Amino acid sequence: MDSLRRLASVPLGRVVFTRHALPAVRPVNHIVADGQIVIRSSAGTILSTELAAFEAVVAFEADELDVKERLGWSVVVTGVAQLVKDPEETARFKSMIQPWVMGEMEQVIRIRPEIITGYELVPAVVPG
Amino acid sequence: MDSLRRLASVPLGRVVFTRHALPAVRPVNHIVADGQIVIRSSAGTILSTELAAFEAVVAFEADELDVKERLGWSVVVTGVAQLVKDPEETARFKSMIQPWVMGEMEQVIRIRPEIITGYELVPAVVPG
């Protein structure tokens, strides 16, 4: 659960998926709620139309990496992307996430983690 | 080429690929040289063994997003990952990239951009 807490501590991550047999990736702002990654989307977007609509498997990555110190962490969650269909649940999630981009963003997509991988960047030992 | 310049302006990006039919992603530090994304890797890693060795198609994403202002950009490059085999070229690239993580990192992998997509986050209009 430490990894999910880390994911929850940053506002932004990247949805990773396959499109037309090619690896693809989009940055998106997210929250973690009820043990899931929750993001907002608009009806016309790839996320809504091609991923959540078909319950595609996606990865979601977030990190916090200190460029100067070369320290930090990265968490990758793999799971199914689903459109939240229950209106009450949709409203509840929408009240919790402010979308960063313009548009209606009337949909809510959740990613239920099946695999959670966390790694940490530790300082490299520089030979004296 | 503006997008590649942006990619070159940040030290860190994410390699996006497919592994065991699942979307996967790893953060990595990179440079842009000769119009390609160049990263270092160790012989035993997924990047070397599963991607570059088979010249797999990968995506490489980098962004610079201002959490407070909700402004910024993201660039995604799609292309083939290749192990750099020429010893002189390997040495030249190695002298240009300091790996962030421990390990030998004796290999150099290049991603030749086939598709470059850049987008920019513009301020959302908040209704008065």
mmCIF file with all atom_site columns, N, CA and C in Angstrom, chain A residues 15-52:
data_model
loop_
_atom_site.group_PDB
_atom_site.id
_atom_site.type_symbol
_atom_site.label_atom_id
_atom_site.label_alt_id
_atom_site.label_comp_id
_atom_site.label_asym_id
_atom_site.label_entity_id
_atom_site.label_seq_id
_atom_site.pdbx_PDB_ins_code
_atom_site.Cartn_x
_atom_site.Cartn_y
_atom_site.Cartn_z
_atom_site.occupancy
_atom_site.B_iso_or_equiv
_atom_site.pdbx_formal_charge
_atom_site.auth_seq_id
_atom_site.auth_comp_id
_atom_site.auth_asym_id
_atom_site.auth_atom_id
_atom_site.pdbx_PDB_model_num
ATOM 1   N N  . VAL A 1 15 ? -0.942  7.735  -18.203 1.00 0.00 ? 15 VAL A N  1
ATOM 2   C CA . VAL A 1 15 ? -1.655  6.530  -18.606 1.00 0.00 ? 15 VAL A CA 1
ATOM 3   C C  . VAL A 1 15 ? -0.912  5.934  -19.795 1.00 0.00 ? 15 VAL A C  1
ATOM 4   N N  . VAL A 1 16 ? -0.597  4.657  -19.697 1.00 0.00 ? 16 VAL A N  1
ATOM 5   C CA . VAL A 1 16 ? 0.179   3.958  -20.722 1.00 0.00 ? 16 VAL A CA 1
ATOM 6   C C  . VAL A 1 16 ? -0.708  2.872  -21.302 1.00 0.00 ? 16 VAL A C  1
ATOM 7   N N  . PHE A 1 17 ? -0.767  2.806  -22.631 1.00 0.00 ? 17 PHE A N  1
ATOM 8   C CA . PHE A 1 17 ? -1.688  1.859  -23.255 1.00 0.00 ? 17 PHE A CA 1
ATOM 9   C C  . PHE A 1 17 ? -1.175  1.473  -24.636 1.00 0.00 ? 17 PHE A C  1
ATOM 10  N N  . THR A 1 18 ? -1.900  0.614  -25.291 1.00 0.00 ? 18 THR A N  1
ATOM 11  C CA . THR A 1 18 ? -1.536  0.196  -26.636 1.00 0.00 ? 18 THR A CA 1
ATOM 12  C C  . THR A 1 18 ? -2.607  0.704  -27.589 1.00 0.00 ? 18 THR A C  1
ATOM 13  N N  . ARG A 1 19 ? -2.156  1.327  -28.670 1.00 0.00 ? 19 ARG A N  1
ATOM 14  C CA . ARG A 1 19 ? -3.115  1.854  -29.639 1.00 0.00 ? 19 ARG A CA 1
ATOM 15  C C  . ARG A 1 19 ? -2.628  1.549  -31.040 1.00 0.00 ? 19 ARG A C  1
ATOM 16  N N  . HIS A 1 20 ? -3.473  0.912  -31.811 1.00 0.00 ? 20 HIS A N  1
ATOM 17  C CA . HIS A 1 20 ? -3.079  0.478  -33.155 1.00 0.00 ? 20 HIS A CA 1
ATOM 18  C C  . HIS A 1 20 ? -1.781  -0.312 -33.091 1.00 0.00 ? 20 HIS A C  1
ATOM 19  N N  . ALA A 1 21 ? -1.699  -1.169 -32.093 1.00 0.00 ? 21 ALA A N  1
ATOM 20  C CA . ALA A 1 21 ? -0.536  -2.046 -31.882 1.00 0.00 ? 21 ALA A CA 1
ATOM 21  C C  . ALA A 1 21 ? 0.744   -1.287 -31.526 1.00 0.00 ? 21 ALA A C  1
ATOM 22  N N  . LEU A 1 22 ? 0.622   -0.013 -31.185 1.00 0.00 ? 22 LEU A N  1
ATOM 23  C CA . LEU A 1 22 ? 1.797   0.766  -30.789 1.00 0.00 ? 22 LEU A CA 1
ATOM 24  C C  . LEU A 1 22 ? 1.679   1.213  -29.337 1.00 0.00 ? 22 LEU A C  1
ATOM 25  N N  . PRO A 1 23 ? 2.803   1.252  -28.631 1.00 0.00 ? 23 PRO A N  1
ATOM 26  C CA . PRO A 1 23 ? 2.761   1.772  -27.268 1.00 0.00 ? 23 PRO A CA 1
ATOM 27  C C  . PRO A 1 23 ? 2.433   3.262  -27.278 1.00 0.00 ? 23 PRO A C  1
ATOM 28  N N  . ALA A 1 24 ? 1.579   3.674  -26.353 1.00 0.00 ? 24 ALA A N  1
ATOM 29  C CA . ALA A 1 24 ? 1.141   5.067  -26.306 1.00 0.00 ? 24 ALA A CA 1
ATOM 30  C C  . ALA A 1 24 ? 1.073   5.527  -24.859 1.00 0.00 ? 24 ALA A C  1
ATOM 31  N N  . VAL A 1 25 ? 1.091   6.844  -24.666 1.00 0.00 ? 25 VAL A N  1
ATOM 32  C CA . VAL A 1 25 ? 1.152   7.392  -23.309 1.00 0.00 ? 25 VAL A CA 1
ATOM 33  C C  . VAL A 1 25 ? 0.584   8.812  -23.291 1.00 0.00 ? 25 VAL A C  1
ATOM 34  N N  . ARG A 1 26 ? -0.155  9.128  -22.240 1.00 0.00 ? 26 ARG A N  1
ATOM 35  C CA . ARG A 1 26 ? -0.719  10.464 -22.060 1.00 0.00 ? 26 ARG A CA 1
ATOM 36  C C  . ARG A 1 26 ? -0.561  10.895 -20.606 1.00 0.00 ? 26 ARG A C  1
ATOM 37  N N  . PRO A 1 27 ? -0.058  12.087 -20.360 1.00 0.00 ? 27 PRO A N  1
ATOM 38  C CA . PRO A 1 27 ? -0.061  12.588 -18.983 1.00 0.00 ? 27 PRO A CA 1
ATOM 39  C C  . PRO A 1 27 ? -1.465  13.010 -18.569 1.00 0.00 ? 27 PRO A C  1
ATOM 40  N N  . VAL A 1 28 ? -1.792  12.829 -17.315 1.00 0.00 ? 28 VAL A N  1
ATOM 41  C CA . VAL A 1 28 ? -3.139  13.143 -16.843 1.00 0.00 ? 28 VAL A CA 1
ATOM 42  C C  . VAL A 1 28 ? -3.084  13.381 -15.330 1.00 0.00 ? 28 VAL A C  1
ATOM 43  N N  . ASN A 1 29 ? -3.937  14.257 -14.843 1.00 0.00 ? 29 ASN A N  1
ATOM 44  C CA . ASN A 1 29 ? -3.971  14.409 -13.379 1.00 0.00 ? 29 ASN A CA 1
ATOM 45  C C  . ASN A 1 29 ? -4.948  13.412 -12.775 1.00 0.00 ? 29 ASN A C  1
ATOM 46  N N  . HIS A 1 30 ? -4.635  12.961 -11.600 1.00 0.00 ? 30 HIS A N  1
ATOM 47  C CA . HIS A 1 30 ? -5.357  11.826 -11.013 1.00 0.00 ? 30 HIS A CA 1
ATOM 48  C C  . HIS A 1 30 ? -5.528  11.998 -9.506  1.00 0.00 ? 30 HIS A C  1
ATOM 49  N N  . ILE A 1 31 ? -6.382  11.175 -8.962  1.00 0.00 ? 31 ILE A N  1
ATOM 50  C CA . ILE A 1 31 ? -6.406  10.976 -7.511  1.00 0.00 ? 31 ILE A CA 1
ATOM 51  C C  . ILE A 1 31 ? -6.420  9.465  -7.264  1.00 0.00 ? 31 ILE A C  1
ATOM 52  N N  . VAL A 1 32 ? -6.151  9.093  -6.028  1.00 0.00 ? 32 VAL A N  1
ATOM 53  C CA . VAL A 1 32 ? -6.334  7.702  -5.616  1.00 0.00 ? 32 VAL A CA 1
ATOM 54  C C  . VAL A 1 32 ? -7.506  7.690  -4.644  1.00 0.00 ? 32 VAL A C  1
ATOM 55  N N  . ALA A 1 33 ? -8.532  6.889  -4.967  1.00 0.00 ? 33 ALA A N  1
ATOM 56  C CA . ALA A 1 33 ? -9.715  6.809  -4.106  1.00 0.00 ? 33 ALA A CA 1
ATOM 57  C C  . ALA A 1 33 ? -10.194 5.369  -4.078  1.00 0.00 ? 33 ALA A C  1
ATOM 58  N N  . ASP A 1 34 ? -10.534 4.900  -2.904  1.00 0.00 ? 34 ASP A N  1
ATOM 59  C CA . ASP A 1 34 ? -10.993 3.511  -2.739  1.00 0.00 ? 34 ASP A CA 1
ATOM 60  C C  . ASP A 1 34 ? -9.992  2.529  -3.362  1.00 0.00 ? 34 ASP A C  1
ATOM 61  N N  . GLY A 1 35 ? -8.725  2.820  -3.232  1.00 0.00 ? 35 GLY A N  1
ATOM 62  C CA . GLY A 1 35 ? -7.693  1.915  -3.752  1.00 0.00 ? 35 GLY A CA 1
ATOM 63  C C  . GLY A 1 35 ? -7.576  1.881  -5.269  1.00 0.00 ? 35 GLY A C  1
ATOM 64  N N  . GLN A 1 36 ? -8.191  2.856  -5.932  1.00 0.00 ? 36 GLN A N  1
ATOM 65  C CA . GLN A 1 36 ? -8.147  2.900  -7.399  1.00 0.00 ? 36 GLN A CA 1
ATOM 66  C C  . GLN A 1 36 ? -7.566  4.230  -7.867  1.00 0.00 ? 36 GLN A C  1
ATOM 67  N N  . ILE A 1 37 ? -7.026  4.223  -9.075  1.00 0.00 ? 37 ILE A N  1
ATOM 68  C CA . ILE A 1 37 ? -6.630  5.475  -9.718  1.00 0.00 ? 37 ILE A CA 1
ATOM 69  C C  . ILE A 1 37 ? -7.879  6.025  -10.389 1.00 0.00 ? 37 ILE A C  1
ATOM 70  N N  . VAL A 1 38 ? -8.174  7.288  -10.144 1.00 0.00 ? 38 VAL A N  1
ATOM 71  C CA . VAL A 1 38 ? -9.376  7.888  -10.724 1.00 0.00 ? 38 VAL A CA 1
ATOM 72  C C  . VAL A 1 38 ? -8.975  9.126  -11.511 1.00 0.00 ? 38 VAL A C  1
ATOM 73  N N  . ILE A 1 39 ? -9.455  9.199  -12.758 1.00 0.00 ? 39 ILE A N  1
ATOM 74  C CA . ILE A 1 39 ? -9.135  10.334 -13.619 1.00 0.00 ? 39 ILE A CA 1
ATOM 75  C C  . ILE A 1 39 ? -10.408 10.813 -14.317 1.00 0.00 ? 39 ILE A C  1
ATOM 76  N N  . ARG A 1 40 ? -10.384 12.023 -14.807 1.00 0.00 ? 40 ARG A N  1
ATOM 77  C CA . ARG A 1 40 ? -11.526 12.540 -15.566 1.00 0.00 ? 40 ARG A CA 1
ATOM 78  C C  . ARG A 1 40 ? -11.207 12.538 -17.051 1.00 0.00 ? 40 ARG A C  1
ATOM 79  N N  . SER A 1 41 ? -12.252 12.481 -17.837 1.00 0.00 ? 41 SER A N  1
ATOM 80  C CA . SER A 1 41 ? -12.061 12.405 -19.276 1.00 0.00 ? 41 SER A CA 1
ATOM 81  C C  . SER A 1 41 ? -13.287 12.975 -19.995 1.00 0.00 ? 41 SER A C  1
ATOM 82  N N  . SER A 1 42 ? -13.098 13.275 -21.266 1.00 0.00 ? 42 SER A N  1
ATOM 83  C CA . SER A 1 42 ? -14.224 13.722 -22.093 1.00 0.00 ? 42 SER A CA 1
ATOM 84  C C  . SER A 1 42 ? -14.645 12.583 -23.016 1.00 0.00 ? 42 SER A C  1
ATOM 85  N N  . ALA A 1 43 ? -15.915 12.612 -23.399 1.00 0.00 ? 43 ALA A N  1
ATOM 86  C CA . ALA A 1 43 ? -16.496 11.512 -24.168 1.00 0.00 ? 43 ALA A CA 1
ATOM 87  C C  . ALA A 1 43 ? -15.734 11.199 -25.456 1.00 0.00 ? 43 ALA A C  1
ATOM 88  N N  . GLY A 1 44 ? -15.165 12.205 -26.097 1.00 0.00 ? 44 GLY A N  1
ATOM 89  C CA . GLY A 1 44 ? -14.546 11.960 -27.395 1.00 0.00 ? 44 GLY A CA 1
ATOM 90  C C  . GLY A 1 44 ? -13.111 11.465 -27.358 1.00 0.00 ? 44 GLY A C  1
ATOM 91  N N  . THR A 1 45 ? -12.516 11.401 -26.199 1.00 0.00 ? 45 THR A N  1
ATOM 92  C CA . THR A 1 45 ? -11.079 11.138 -26.124 1.00 0.00 ? 45 THR A CA 1
ATOM 93  C C  . THR A 1 45 ? -10.747 9.648  -26.263 1.00 0.00 ? 45 THR A C  1
ATOM 94  N N  . ILE A 1 46 ? -9.485  9.393  -26.583 1.00 0.00 ? 46 ILE A N  1
ATOM 95  C CA . ILE A 1 46 ? -8.990  8.019  -26.682 1.00 0.00 ? 46 ILE A CA 1
ATOM 96  C C  . ILE A 1 46 ? -9.229  7.271  -25.377 1.00 0.00 ? 46 ILE A C  1
ATOM 97  N N  . LEU A 1 47 ? -8.961  7.944  -24.283 1.00 0.00 ? 47 LEU A N  1
ATOM 98  C CA . LEU A 1 47 ? -9.138  7.325  -22.972 1.00 0.00 ? 47 LEU A CA 1
ATOM 99  C C  . LEU A 1 47 ? -10.550 6.791  -22.787 1.00 0.00 ? 47 LEU A C  1
ATOM 100 N N  . SER A 1 48 ? -11.526 7.613  -23.154 1.00 0.00 ? 48 SER A N  1
ATOM 101 C CA . SER A 1 48 ? -12.924 7.209  -22.978 1.00 0.00 ? 48 SER A CA 1
ATOM 102 C C  . SER A 1 48 ? -13.361 6.221  -24.045 1.00 0.00 ? 48 SER A C  1
ATOM 103 N N  . THR A 1 49 ? -13.070 6.577  -25.300 1.00 0.00 ? 49 THR A N  1
ATOM 104 C CA . THR A 1 49 ? -13.646 5.847  -26.424 1.00 0.00 ? 49 THR A CA 1
ATOM 105 C C  . THR A 1 49 ? -12.941 4.524  -26.681 1.00 0.00 ? 49 THR A C  1
ATOM 106 N N  . GLU A 1 50 ? -11.607 4.529  -26.528 1.00 0.00 ? 50 GLU A N  1
ATOM 107 C CA . GLU A 1 50 ? -10.857 3.328  -26.906 1.00 0.00 ? 50 GLU A CA 1
ATOM 108 C C  . GLU A 1 50 ? -10.417 2.490  -25.717 1.00 0.00 ? 50 GLU A C  1
ATOM 109 N N  . LEU A 1 51 ? -10.290 3.109  -24.559 1.00 0.00 ? 51 LEU A N  1
ATOM 110 C CA . LEU A 1 51 ? -9.765  2.337  -23.423 1.00 0.00 ? 51 LEU A CA 1
ATOM 111 C C  . LEU A 1 51 ? -10.879 1.944  -22.449 1.00 0.00 ? 51 LEU A C  1
ATOM 112 N N  . ALA A 1 52 ? -11.460 2.940  -21.805 1.00 0.00 ? 52 ALA A N  1
ATOM 113 C CA . ALA A 1 52 ? -12.453 2.633  -20.774 1.00 0.00 ? 52 ALA A CA 1
ATOM 114 C C  . ALA A 1 52 ? -13.675 1.935  -21.361 1.00 0.00 ? 52 ALA A C  1
#
